[in-house]
């Protein structure tokens, strides 16, 4: 009697590694800003996927091997929700990765993570140190070349603001002294707003529209009143 072979047990790829997103407020705020701002910036592109703190699996059949960038952007894949990101399923690797330094992660960011990102083909790998306590500079970045990562020049403004230009994103990342990082859109001439700033902006815009409508109605009322007076004058 021939017995059928037992069905292969599906390999489970977890969607969490048990590690917190961040270990302090500054790191958390930078990560949330990066994910949110870039998501809104690319919201009209259905072929751009923005995420962060999501497990990327890069060895099929080996769920023990993964990496979770703080912020990353992938071009050429569908923009949809995912439990994790499997390279052999999706195809493209992230084109841009940003790691936000913390006391317990910065050594990994400049060590083994850097090597993995180079092997995966991440074109731009940036690091941001909110408190300026761990990296040589609060902001630094590298671009992938055939010989490996090459450090990119950081522009320094007269007020001490550091700026890195991304060919991949078409944006700059700026870090001003004593302030949180912000992406700058050179084409639009403004910063990418945080979720809070976006909400405040919508409130201000709505208030401005209400005020403009009220002013228009008042002007129309004055014109109507003047026309009525003119019509009432004897010819």
Short mmCIF file of N, CA and C in Angstrom, two decimals, residues 99-235:
data_model
loop_
_atom_site.label_atom_id
_atom_site.label_comp_id
_atom_site.label_asym_id
_atom_site.label_seq_id
_atom_site.Cartn_x
_atom_site.Cartn_y
_atom_site.Cartn_z
N UNK A 99 17.52 54.86 9.77
CA UNK A 99 17.56 54.33 11.12
C UNK A 99 17.74 55.49 12.09
N UNK A 100 16.96 55.47 13.17
CA UNK A 100 17.03 56.51 14.20
C UNK A 100 17.78 55.94 15.39
N UNK A 101 18.89 56.55 15.73
CA UNK A 101 19.78 56.01 16.75
C UNK A 101 19.19 56.10 18.15
N UNK A 102 19.49 55.10 18.95
CA UNK A 102 19.14 55.08 20.37
C UNK A 102 20.30 54.45 21.11
N UNK A 103 20.33 54.55 22.45
CA UNK A 103 21.46 53.98 23.19
C UNK A 103 21.72 52.51 22.92
N UNK A 104 20.67 51.73 22.65
CA UNK A 104 20.86 50.29 22.48
C UNK A 104 20.89 49.84 21.03
N UNK A 105 20.63 50.75 20.08
CA UNK A 105 20.56 50.31 18.67
C UNK A 105 21.63 50.91 17.77
N UNK A 106 22.29 51.98 18.18
CA UNK A 106 23.14 52.67 17.23
C UNK A 106 24.33 51.83 16.76
N UNK A 107 24.84 50.96 17.63
CA UNK A 107 25.95 50.10 17.22
C UNK A 107 25.52 49.14 16.12
N UNK A 108 24.30 48.61 16.24
CA UNK A 108 23.77 47.75 15.17
C UNK A 108 23.59 48.53 13.88
N UNK A 109 23.15 49.79 14.01
CA UNK A 109 22.90 50.62 12.83
C UNK A 109 24.17 50.82 12.00
N UNK A 110 25.29 51.01 12.67
CA UNK A 110 26.55 51.25 11.95
C UNK A 110 27.32 49.96 11.72
N UNK A 111 26.83 48.84 12.26
CA UNK A 111 27.50 47.56 12.14
C UNK A 111 26.80 46.60 11.21
N UNK A 112 26.18 45.57 11.78
CA UNK A 112 25.63 44.49 10.96
C UNK A 112 24.47 44.93 10.07
N UNK A 113 23.68 45.91 10.54
CA UNK A 113 22.57 46.36 9.70
C UNK A 113 23.09 47.00 8.41
N UNK A 114 24.14 47.76 8.54
CA UNK A 114 24.73 48.41 7.36
C UNK A 114 25.15 47.36 6.34
N UNK A 115 25.75 46.28 6.81
CA UNK A 115 26.19 45.21 5.90
C UNK A 115 25.00 44.54 5.23
N UNK A 116 23.94 44.30 5.99
CA UNK A 116 22.75 43.66 5.41
C UNK A 116 22.13 44.56 4.36
N UNK A 117 21.99 45.85 4.66
CA UNK A 117 21.37 46.75 3.69
C UNK A 117 22.18 46.81 2.40
N UNK A 118 23.50 46.76 2.51
CA UNK A 118 24.34 46.76 1.31
C UNK A 118 24.09 45.49 0.50
N UNK A 119 23.98 44.34 1.16
CA UNK A 119 23.75 43.08 0.45
C UNK A 119 22.37 43.08 -0.22
N UNK A 120 21.39 43.71 0.42
CA UNK A 120 20.04 43.74 -0.14
C UNK A 120 19.91 44.74 -1.27
N UNK A 121 20.86 45.65 -1.40
CA UNK A 121 20.82 46.63 -2.48
C UNK A 121 20.10 47.91 -2.13
N UNK A 122 20.02 48.24 -0.84
CA UNK A 122 19.39 49.50 -0.42
C UNK A 122 20.25 50.66 -0.94
N UNK A 123 19.69 51.48 -1.82
CA UNK A 123 20.48 52.50 -2.50
C UNK A 123 20.96 53.61 -1.58
N UNK A 124 20.09 54.02 -0.65
CA UNK A 124 20.47 55.09 0.28
C UNK A 124 20.18 54.63 1.71
N UNK A 125 21.19 54.72 2.55
CA UNK A 125 21.06 54.35 3.95
C UNK A 125 21.46 55.54 4.80
N UNK A 126 20.47 56.10 5.52
CA UNK A 126 20.70 57.27 6.35
C UNK A 126 20.50 56.94 7.82
N UNK A 127 21.18 57.73 8.66
CA UNK A 127 21.06 57.56 10.11
C UNK A 127 20.87 58.93 10.76
N UNK A 128 19.97 58.97 11.71
CA UNK A 128 19.65 60.21 12.42
C UNK A 128 19.79 59.96 13.91
N UNK A 129 20.50 60.85 14.58
CA UNK A 129 20.74 60.75 16.02
C UNK A 129 20.04 61.93 16.69
N UNK A 130 18.82 61.72 17.23
CA UNK A 130 18.04 62.85 17.76
C UNK A 130 18.78 63.70 18.79
N UNK A 131 19.51 63.05 19.67
CA UNK A 131 20.18 63.78 20.76
C UNK A 131 21.64 64.08 20.46
N UNK A 132 22.16 63.59 19.34
CA UNK A 132 23.55 63.85 18.99
C UNK A 132 24.54 63.24 19.96
N UNK A 133 24.18 62.11 20.55
CA UNK A 133 25.02 61.50 21.58
C UNK A 133 25.75 60.24 21.12
N UNK A 134 25.38 59.70 19.96
CA UNK A 134 25.90 58.38 19.60
C UNK A 134 26.68 58.36 18.29
N UNK A 135 26.22 59.08 17.29
CA UNK A 135 26.89 59.10 15.99
C UNK A 135 27.82 60.31 15.90
N UNK A 136 28.77 60.28 14.96
CA UNK A 136 29.67 61.43 14.80
C UNK A 136 28.92 62.73 14.50
N UNK A 137 27.76 62.61 13.82
CA UNK A 137 26.93 63.78 13.52
C UNK A 137 25.48 63.38 13.71
N UNK A 138 24.63 64.36 13.97
CA UNK A 138 23.21 64.05 14.16
C UNK A 138 22.60 63.45 12.91
N UNK A 139 23.17 63.78 11.76
CA UNK A 139 22.62 63.32 10.50
C UNK A 139 23.76 62.86 9.61
N UNK A 140 23.65 61.64 9.10
CA UNK A 140 24.65 61.15 8.17
C UNK A 140 24.00 60.14 7.23
N UNK A 141 24.57 60.01 6.03
CA UNK A 141 23.96 59.12 5.05
C UNK A 141 24.98 58.57 4.08
N UNK A 142 24.64 57.44 3.49
CA UNK A 142 25.52 56.77 2.54
C UNK A 142 24.72 56.35 1.31
N UNK A 143 25.41 56.32 0.18
CA UNK A 143 24.80 55.88 -1.07
C UNK A 143 25.57 54.66 -1.58
N UNK A 144 24.82 53.67 -2.08
CA UNK A 144 25.42 52.43 -2.52
C UNK A 144 26.09 52.58 -3.88
N UNK A 145 27.32 52.12 -3.98
CA UNK A 145 28.08 52.12 -5.23
C UNK A 145 28.55 50.68 -5.48
N UNK A 146 29.10 50.41 -6.66
CA UNK A 146 29.61 49.05 -6.92
C UNK A 146 30.64 48.58 -5.90
N UNK A 147 31.32 49.51 -5.25
CA UNK A 147 32.33 49.13 -4.26
C UNK A 147 31.80 49.20 -2.83
N UNK A 148 30.52 49.47 -2.66
CA UNK A 148 29.95 49.53 -1.32
C UNK A 148 29.38 50.91 -1.02
N UNK A 149 29.04 51.13 0.24
CA UNK A 149 28.47 52.40 0.64
C UNK A 149 29.54 53.49 0.67
N UNK A 150 29.13 54.67 0.20
CA UNK A 150 30.00 55.84 0.20
C UNK A 150 29.29 56.95 0.95
N UNK A 151 29.96 57.53 1.94
CA UNK A 151 29.38 58.59 2.74
C UNK A 151 29.08 59.81 1.88
N UNK A 152 27.90 60.39 2.07
CA UNK A 152 27.47 61.54 1.30
C UNK A 152 27.72 62.84 2.06
N UNK A 153 28.04 63.90 1.34
CA UNK A 153 28.31 65.17 2.02
C UNK A 153 27.06 65.74 2.67
N UNK A 154 27.24 66.29 3.84
CA UNK A 154 26.15 66.93 4.58
C UNK A 154 26.37 68.43 4.55
N UNK A 155 25.38 69.15 4.05
CA UNK A 155 25.46 70.61 4.01
C UNK A 155 25.13 71.18 5.38
N UNK A 156 25.86 72.22 5.77
CA UNK A 156 25.64 72.88 7.05
C UNK A 156 25.31 74.34 6.82
N UNK A 157 24.13 74.76 7.24
CA UNK A 157 23.71 76.15 7.08
C UNK A 157 24.35 77.02 8.16
N UNK A 158 24.22 78.33 8.00
CA UNK A 158 24.83 79.26 8.96
C UNK A 158 24.25 79.10 10.36
N UNK A 159 23.01 78.62 10.47
CA UNK A 159 22.40 78.43 11.78
C UNK A 159 22.70 77.05 12.36
N UNK A 160 23.54 76.27 11.66
CA UNK A 160 23.91 74.95 12.16
C UNK A 160 23.02 73.82 11.68
N UNK A 161 22.02 74.12 10.85
CA UNK A 161 21.14 73.08 10.34
C UNK A 161 21.90 72.17 9.39
N UNK A 162 21.78 70.86 9.60
CA UNK A 162 22.39 69.86 8.73
C UNK A 162 21.36 69.42 7.69
N UNK A 163 21.81 69.20 6.46
CA UNK A 163 20.89 68.80 5.39
C UNK A 163 21.54 67.75 4.51
N UNK A 164 20.79 66.68 4.24
CA UNK A 164 21.20 65.62 3.33
C UNK A 164 20.23 65.57 2.17
N UNK A 165 20.74 65.50 0.95
CA UNK A 165 19.89 65.46 -0.23
C UNK A 165 19.75 64.03 -0.72
N UNK A 166 18.52 63.60 -0.95
CA UNK A 166 18.24 62.24 -1.41
C UNK A 166 17.84 62.24 -2.87
N UNK A 167 18.66 61.62 -3.72
CA UNK A 167 18.30 61.45 -5.13
C UNK A 167 17.13 60.49 -5.26
N UNK A 168 17.08 59.50 -4.38
CA UNK A 168 16.04 58.48 -4.44
C UNK A 168 14.66 59.05 -4.16
N UNK A 169 14.56 59.89 -3.14
CA UNK A 169 13.26 60.44 -2.73
C UNK A 169 12.95 61.77 -3.39
N UNK A 170 13.98 62.46 -3.87
CA UNK A 170 13.77 63.82 -4.38
C UNK A 170 13.51 64.80 -3.25
N UNK A 171 14.02 64.50 -2.07
CA UNK A 171 13.80 65.32 -0.88
C UNK A 171 15.12 65.57 -0.16
N UNK A 172 15.08 66.49 0.79
CA UNK A 172 16.19 66.69 1.72
C UNK A 172 15.71 66.31 3.12
N UNK A 173 16.62 65.84 3.94
CA UNK A 173 16.34 65.66 5.35
C UNK A 173 17.17 66.67 6.10
N UNK A 174 16.50 67.47 6.95
CA UNK A 174 17.18 68.54 7.66
C UNK A 174 17.06 68.34 9.17
N UNK A 175 18.13 68.65 9.86
CA UNK A 175 18.15 68.57 11.32
C UNK A 175 18.72 69.87 11.87
N UNK A 176 17.86 70.70 12.42
CA UNK A 176 18.27 71.99 12.98
C UNK A 176 18.64 71.80 14.44
N UNK A 177 19.59 72.58 14.96
CA UNK A 177 19.98 72.45 16.37
C UNK A 177 18.78 72.63 17.29
N UNK A 178 18.61 71.69 18.20
CA UNK A 178 17.54 71.79 19.18
C UNK A 178 16.15 71.54 18.64
N UNK A 179 16.06 71.09 17.40
CA UNK A 179 14.74 70.85 16.80
C UNK A 179 14.70 69.44 16.21
N UNK A 180 13.47 68.95 15.95
CA UNK A 180 13.30 67.63 15.37
C UNK A 180 13.62 67.66 13.88
N UNK A 181 13.95 66.50 13.35
CA UNK A 181 14.25 66.40 11.91
C UNK A 181 12.99 66.68 11.10
N UNK A 182 13.20 67.18 9.89
CA UNK A 182 12.11 67.42 8.97
C UNK A 182 12.59 67.17 7.54
N UNK A 183 11.72 66.53 6.74
CA UNK A 183 12.00 66.40 5.31
C UNK A 183 11.60 67.71 4.63
N UNK A 184 12.42 68.11 3.66
CA UNK A 184 12.18 69.33 2.89
C UNK A 184 11.96 68.94 1.43
N UNK A 185 10.88 69.48 0.85
CA UNK A 185 10.56 69.23 -0.55
C UNK A 185 11.04 70.41 -1.38
N UNK A 186 12.17 70.29 -2.10
CA UNK A 186 12.69 71.43 -2.87
C UNK A 186 11.72 71.88 -3.96
N UNK A 187 10.98 70.95 -4.56
CA UNK A 187 10.06 71.33 -5.64
C UNK A 187 8.91 72.17 -5.12
N UNK A 188 8.40 71.84 -3.94
CA UNK A 188 7.27 72.58 -3.37
C UNK A 188 7.73 73.75 -2.52
N UNK A 189 8.97 73.70 -2.05
CA UNK A 189 9.50 74.79 -1.24
C UNK A 189 8.99 74.81 0.19
N UNK A 190 8.71 73.64 0.75
CA UNK A 190 8.27 73.61 2.15
C UNK A 190 8.61 72.26 2.78
N UNK A 191 8.52 72.21 4.10
CA UNK A 191 8.76 70.97 4.82
C UNK A 191 7.56 70.03 4.70
N UNK A 192 7.81 68.74 4.80
CA UNK A 192 6.72 67.79 4.92
C UNK A 192 6.23 67.84 6.36
N UNK A 193 4.94 68.07 6.52
CA UNK A 193 4.40 68.29 7.85
C UNK A 193 4.18 66.98 8.59
N UNK A 194 4.26 67.06 9.91
CA UNK A 194 3.92 65.92 10.75
C UNK A 194 2.40 65.76 10.78
N UNK A 195 1.93 64.66 11.37
CA UNK A 195 0.49 64.45 11.47
C UNK A 195 -0.16 65.60 12.24
N UNK A 196 0.48 66.02 13.34
CA UNK A 196 -0.07 67.11 14.14
C UNK A 196 -0.08 68.41 13.35
N UNK A 197 1.02 68.68 12.65
CA UNK A 197 1.10 69.90 11.84
C UNK A 197 0.08 69.86 10.70
N UNK A 198 -0.13 68.68 10.14
CA UNK A 198 -1.11 68.53 9.07
C UNK A 198 -2.51 68.85 9.59
N UNK A 199 -2.83 68.32 10.78
CA UNK A 199 -4.15 68.57 11.36
C UNK A 199 -4.33 70.05 11.68
N UNK A 200 -3.31 70.67 12.27
CA UNK A 200 -3.37 72.09 12.57
C UNK A 200 -3.53 72.91 11.30
N UNK A 201 -2.83 72.49 10.24
CA UNK A 201 -2.93 73.21 8.97
C UNK A 201 -4.33 73.15 8.40
N UNK A 202 -4.95 71.97 8.50
CA UNK A 202 -6.32 71.84 7.99
C UNK A 202 -7.29 72.73 8.78
N UNK A 203 -7.07 72.83 10.10
CA UNK A 203 -7.92 73.68 10.92
C UNK A 203 -7.75 75.14 10.52
N UNK A 204 -6.50 75.57 10.34
CA UNK A 204 -6.24 76.96 9.93
C UNK A 204 -6.83 77.24 8.56
N UNK A 205 -6.69 76.29 7.64
CA UNK A 205 -7.23 76.49 6.29
C UNK A 205 -8.75 76.58 6.32
N UNK A 206 -9.37 75.74 7.14
CA UNK A 206 -10.84 75.78 7.25
C UNK A 206 -11.29 77.11 7.85
N UNK A 207 -10.57 77.58 8.88
CA UNK A 207 -10.91 78.86 9.50
C UNK A 207 -10.74 80.00 8.51
N UNK A 208 -9.68 79.92 7.69
CA UNK A 208 -9.45 80.96 6.70
C UNK A 208 -10.57 80.98 5.65
N UNK A 209 -11.04 79.79 5.27
CA UNK A 209 -12.14 79.74 4.30
C UNK A 209 -13.42 80.31 4.88
N UNK A 210 -13.69 80.02 6.17
CA UNK A 210 -14.87 80.58 6.82
C UNK A 210 -14.77 82.10 6.88
N UNK A 211 -13.60 82.59 7.25
CA UNK A 211 -13.40 84.04 7.35
C UNK A 211 -13.53 84.70 5.98
N UNK A 212 -12.98 84.04 4.96
CA UNK A 212 -13.08 84.59 3.60
C UNK A 212 -14.53 84.63 3.13
N UNK A 213 -15.28 83.56 3.43
CA UNK A 213 -16.69 83.52 3.03
C UNK A 213 -17.49 84.60 3.75
N UNK A 214 -17.20 84.81 5.05
CA UNK A 214 -17.90 85.83 5.81
C UNK A 214 -17.60 87.22 5.26
N UNK A 215 -16.33 87.46 4.92
CA UNK A 215 -15.95 88.75 4.36
C UNK A 215 -16.63 88.98 3.01
N UNK A 216 -16.73 87.89 2.20
CA UNK A 216 -17.37 88.02 0.90
C UNK A 216 -18.86 88.33 1.05
N UNK A 217 -19.51 87.66 2.02
CA UNK A 217 -20.94 87.93 2.24
C UNK A 217 -21.16 89.34 2.73
N UNK A 218 -20.25 89.82 3.60
CA UNK A 218 -20.38 91.19 4.11
C UNK A 218 -20.22 92.20 2.98
N UNK A 219 -19.25 91.93 2.08
CA UNK A 219 -19.03 92.84 0.95
C UNK A 219 -20.23 92.84 0.01
N UNK A 220 -20.77 91.64 -0.22
CA UNK A 220 -21.96 91.54 -1.09
C UNK A 220 -23.15 92.28 -0.47
N UNK A 221 -23.27 92.19 0.86
CA UNK A 221 -24.37 92.87 1.55
C UNK A 221 -24.22 94.38 1.42
N UNK A 222 -22.98 94.87 1.53
CA UNK A 222 -22.74 96.31 1.39
C UNK A 222 -23.06 96.79 -0.02
N UNK A 223 -22.69 95.98 -1.02
CA UNK A 223 -22.97 96.34 -2.41
C UNK A 223 -24.48 96.36 -2.65
N UNK A 224 -25.18 95.35 -2.11
CA UNK A 224 -26.64 95.30 -2.28
C UNK A 224 -27.31 96.49 -1.61
N UNK A 225 -26.81 96.88 -0.43
CA UNK A 225 -27.37 98.02 0.29
C UNK A 225 -27.15 99.30 -0.50
N UNK A 226 -25.95 99.45 -1.07
CA UNK A 226 -25.65 100.65 -1.86
C UNK A 226 -26.52 100.70 -3.11
N UNK A 227 -26.69 99.55 -3.76
CA UNK A 227 -27.53 99.51 -4.95
C UNK A 227 -28.98 99.88 -4.60
N UNK A 228 -29.45 99.41 -3.45
CA UNK A 228 -30.83 99.73 -3.03
C UNK A 228 -30.98 101.22 -2.79
N UNK A 229 -29.94 101.84 -2.18
CA UNK A 229 -29.99 103.28 -1.94
C UNK A 229 -30.02 104.04 -3.25
N UNK A 230 -29.21 103.59 -4.21
CA UNK A 230 -29.15 104.26 -5.51
C UNK A 230 -30.48 104.14 -6.24
N UNK A 231 -31.10 102.97 -6.14
CA UNK A 231 -32.39 102.80 -6.81
C UNK A 231 -33.47 103.66 -6.19
N UNK A 232 -33.33 104.00 -4.90
CA UNK A 232 -34.36 104.78 -4.20
C UNK A 232 -34.24 106.27 -4.45
N UNK A 233 -33.13 106.73 -5.07
CA UNK A 233 -32.95 108.16 -5.34
C UNK A 233 -33.85 108.57 -6.51
N UNK A 234 -34.38 109.82 -6.44
CA UNK A 234 -35.18 110.30 -7.59
C UNK A 234 -34.29 110.52 -8.80
N UNK A 235 -34.81 110.26 -9.98
CA UNK A 235 -34.05 110.39 -11.19
C UNK A 235 -33.76 111.85 -11.57
#
